XYZ file of N, CA, C and O in Angstrom:
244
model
N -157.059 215.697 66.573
C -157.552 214.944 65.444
C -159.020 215.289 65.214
O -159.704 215.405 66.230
N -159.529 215.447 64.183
C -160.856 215.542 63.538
C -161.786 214.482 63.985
O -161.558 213.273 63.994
N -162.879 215.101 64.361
C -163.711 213.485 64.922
C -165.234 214.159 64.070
O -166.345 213.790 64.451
N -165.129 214.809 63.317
C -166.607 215.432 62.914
C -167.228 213.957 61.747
O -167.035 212.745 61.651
N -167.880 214.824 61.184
C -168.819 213.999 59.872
C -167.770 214.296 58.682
O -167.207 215.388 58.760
N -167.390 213.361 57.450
C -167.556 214.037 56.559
C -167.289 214.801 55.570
O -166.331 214.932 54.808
N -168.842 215.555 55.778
C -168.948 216.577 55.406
C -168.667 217.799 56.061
O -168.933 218.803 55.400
N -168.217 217.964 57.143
C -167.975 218.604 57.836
C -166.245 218.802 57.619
O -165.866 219.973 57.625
N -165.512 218.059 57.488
C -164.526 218.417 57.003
C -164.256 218.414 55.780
O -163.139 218.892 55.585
N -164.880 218.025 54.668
C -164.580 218.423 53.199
C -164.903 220.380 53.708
O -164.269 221.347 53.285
N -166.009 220.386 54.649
C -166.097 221.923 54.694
C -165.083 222.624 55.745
O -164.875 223.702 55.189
N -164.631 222.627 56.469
C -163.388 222.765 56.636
C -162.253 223.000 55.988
O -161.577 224.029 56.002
N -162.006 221.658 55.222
C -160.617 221.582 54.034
C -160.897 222.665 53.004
O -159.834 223.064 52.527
N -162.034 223.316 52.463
C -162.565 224.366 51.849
C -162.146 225.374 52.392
O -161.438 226.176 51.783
N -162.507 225.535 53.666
C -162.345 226.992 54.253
C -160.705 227.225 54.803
O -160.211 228.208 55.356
N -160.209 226.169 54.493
C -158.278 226.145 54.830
C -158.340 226.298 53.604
O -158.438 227.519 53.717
N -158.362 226.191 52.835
C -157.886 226.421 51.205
C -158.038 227.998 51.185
O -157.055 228.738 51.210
N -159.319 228.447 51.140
C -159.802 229.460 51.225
C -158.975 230.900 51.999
O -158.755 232.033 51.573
N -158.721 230.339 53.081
C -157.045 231.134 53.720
C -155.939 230.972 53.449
O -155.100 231.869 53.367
N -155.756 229.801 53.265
C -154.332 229.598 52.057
C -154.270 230.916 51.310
O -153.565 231.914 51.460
N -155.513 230.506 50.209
C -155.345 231.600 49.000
C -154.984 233.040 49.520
O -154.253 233.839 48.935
N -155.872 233.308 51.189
C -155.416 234.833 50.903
C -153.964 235.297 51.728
O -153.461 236.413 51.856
N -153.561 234.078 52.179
C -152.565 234.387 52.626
C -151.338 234.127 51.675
O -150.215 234.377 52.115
N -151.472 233.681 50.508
C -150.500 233.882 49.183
C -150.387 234.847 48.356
O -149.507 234.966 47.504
N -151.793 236.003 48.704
C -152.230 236.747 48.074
C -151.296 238.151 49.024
O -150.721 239.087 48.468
N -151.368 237.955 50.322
C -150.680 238.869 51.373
C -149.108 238.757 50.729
O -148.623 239.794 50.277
N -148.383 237.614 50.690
C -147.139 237.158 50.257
C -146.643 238.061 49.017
O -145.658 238.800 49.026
N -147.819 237.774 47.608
C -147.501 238.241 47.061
C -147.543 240.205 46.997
O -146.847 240.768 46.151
N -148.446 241.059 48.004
C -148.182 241.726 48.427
C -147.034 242.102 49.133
O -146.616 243.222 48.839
N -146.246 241.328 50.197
C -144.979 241.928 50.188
C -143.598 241.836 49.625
O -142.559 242.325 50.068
N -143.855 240.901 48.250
C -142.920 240.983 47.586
C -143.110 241.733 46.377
O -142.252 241.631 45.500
N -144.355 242.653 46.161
C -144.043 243.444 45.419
C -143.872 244.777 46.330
O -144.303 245.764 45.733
N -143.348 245.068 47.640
C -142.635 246.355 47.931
C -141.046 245.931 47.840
O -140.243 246.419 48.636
N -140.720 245.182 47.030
C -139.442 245.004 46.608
C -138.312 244.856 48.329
O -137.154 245.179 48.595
N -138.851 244.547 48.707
C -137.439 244.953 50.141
C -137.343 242.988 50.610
O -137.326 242.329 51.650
N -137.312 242.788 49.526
C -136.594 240.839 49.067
C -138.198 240.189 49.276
O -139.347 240.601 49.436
N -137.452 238.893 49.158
C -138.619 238.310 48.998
C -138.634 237.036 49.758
O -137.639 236.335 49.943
N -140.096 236.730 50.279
C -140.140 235.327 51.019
C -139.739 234.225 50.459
O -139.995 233.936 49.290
N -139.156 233.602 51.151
C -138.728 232.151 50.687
C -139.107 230.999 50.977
O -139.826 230.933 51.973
N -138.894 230.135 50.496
C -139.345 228.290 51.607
C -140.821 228.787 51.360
O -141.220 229.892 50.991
N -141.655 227.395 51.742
C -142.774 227.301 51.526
C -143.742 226.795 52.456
O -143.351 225.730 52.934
N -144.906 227.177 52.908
C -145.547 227.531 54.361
C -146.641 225.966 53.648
O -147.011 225.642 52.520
N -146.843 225.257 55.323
C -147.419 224.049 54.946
C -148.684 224.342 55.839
O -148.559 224.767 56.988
N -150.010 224.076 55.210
C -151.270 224.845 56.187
C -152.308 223.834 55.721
O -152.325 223.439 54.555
N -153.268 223.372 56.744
C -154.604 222.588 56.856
C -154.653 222.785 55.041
O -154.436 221.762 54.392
N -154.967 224.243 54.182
C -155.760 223.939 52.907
C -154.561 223.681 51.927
O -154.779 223.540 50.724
N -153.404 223.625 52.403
C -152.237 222.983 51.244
C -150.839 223.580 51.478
O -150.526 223.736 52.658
N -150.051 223.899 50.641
C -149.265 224.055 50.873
C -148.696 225.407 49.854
O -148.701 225.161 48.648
N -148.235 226.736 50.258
C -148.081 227.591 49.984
C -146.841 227.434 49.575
O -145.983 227.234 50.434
N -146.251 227.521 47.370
C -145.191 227.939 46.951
C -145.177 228.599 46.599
O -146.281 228.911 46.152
N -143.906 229.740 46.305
C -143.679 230.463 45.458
C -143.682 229.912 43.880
O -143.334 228.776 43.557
N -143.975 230.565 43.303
C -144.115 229.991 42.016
C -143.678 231.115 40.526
O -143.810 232.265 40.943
N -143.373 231.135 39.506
C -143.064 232.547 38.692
C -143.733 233.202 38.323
O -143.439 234.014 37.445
N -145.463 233.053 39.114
C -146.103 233.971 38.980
C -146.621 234.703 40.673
O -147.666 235.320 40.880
N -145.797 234.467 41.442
C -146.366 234.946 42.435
C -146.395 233.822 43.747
O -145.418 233.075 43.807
N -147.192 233.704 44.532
C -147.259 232.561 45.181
C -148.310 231.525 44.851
O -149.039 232.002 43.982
N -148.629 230.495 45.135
C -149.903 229.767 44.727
C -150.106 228.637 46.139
O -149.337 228.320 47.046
N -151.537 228.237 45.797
C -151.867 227.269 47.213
C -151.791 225.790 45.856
O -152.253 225.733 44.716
N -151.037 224.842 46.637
C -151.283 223.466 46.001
C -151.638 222.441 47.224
O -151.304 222.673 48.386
N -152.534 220.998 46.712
C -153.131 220.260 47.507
C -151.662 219.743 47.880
O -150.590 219.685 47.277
N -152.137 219.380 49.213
C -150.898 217.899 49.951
C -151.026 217.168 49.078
O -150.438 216.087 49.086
């Protein structure tokens, strides 16, 4: 459990978002080498990673 300040975790929850994004960004990298595509949706500190019809996207809990 989190015991910081804060501000210390609004900065945190930033920097999980922040990997979210590039790990939706990786996703959508291997579904454009066509060899299928990821499914279900990955739940992480900065949100929650769906597929979406443009690719993948990070949305808040």
């Amino acid at each position: 459990m989190f015991t910081g300040t804060p501000e210390e975790l609004k900065r945190r929850e930033a920097q999980a978002r922040t990997i979210a994004a590039r790990i939706a960004m990786l996703l959508d990298d291997l579904e454009a080498l066509s060899l299928g595509s990821p499914s279900g949706q990955l739940h992480t500190p900065g949100g929650i990673i769906r597929p979406s019809g443009r690719g993948w996207t990070v949305t808040n809990r």
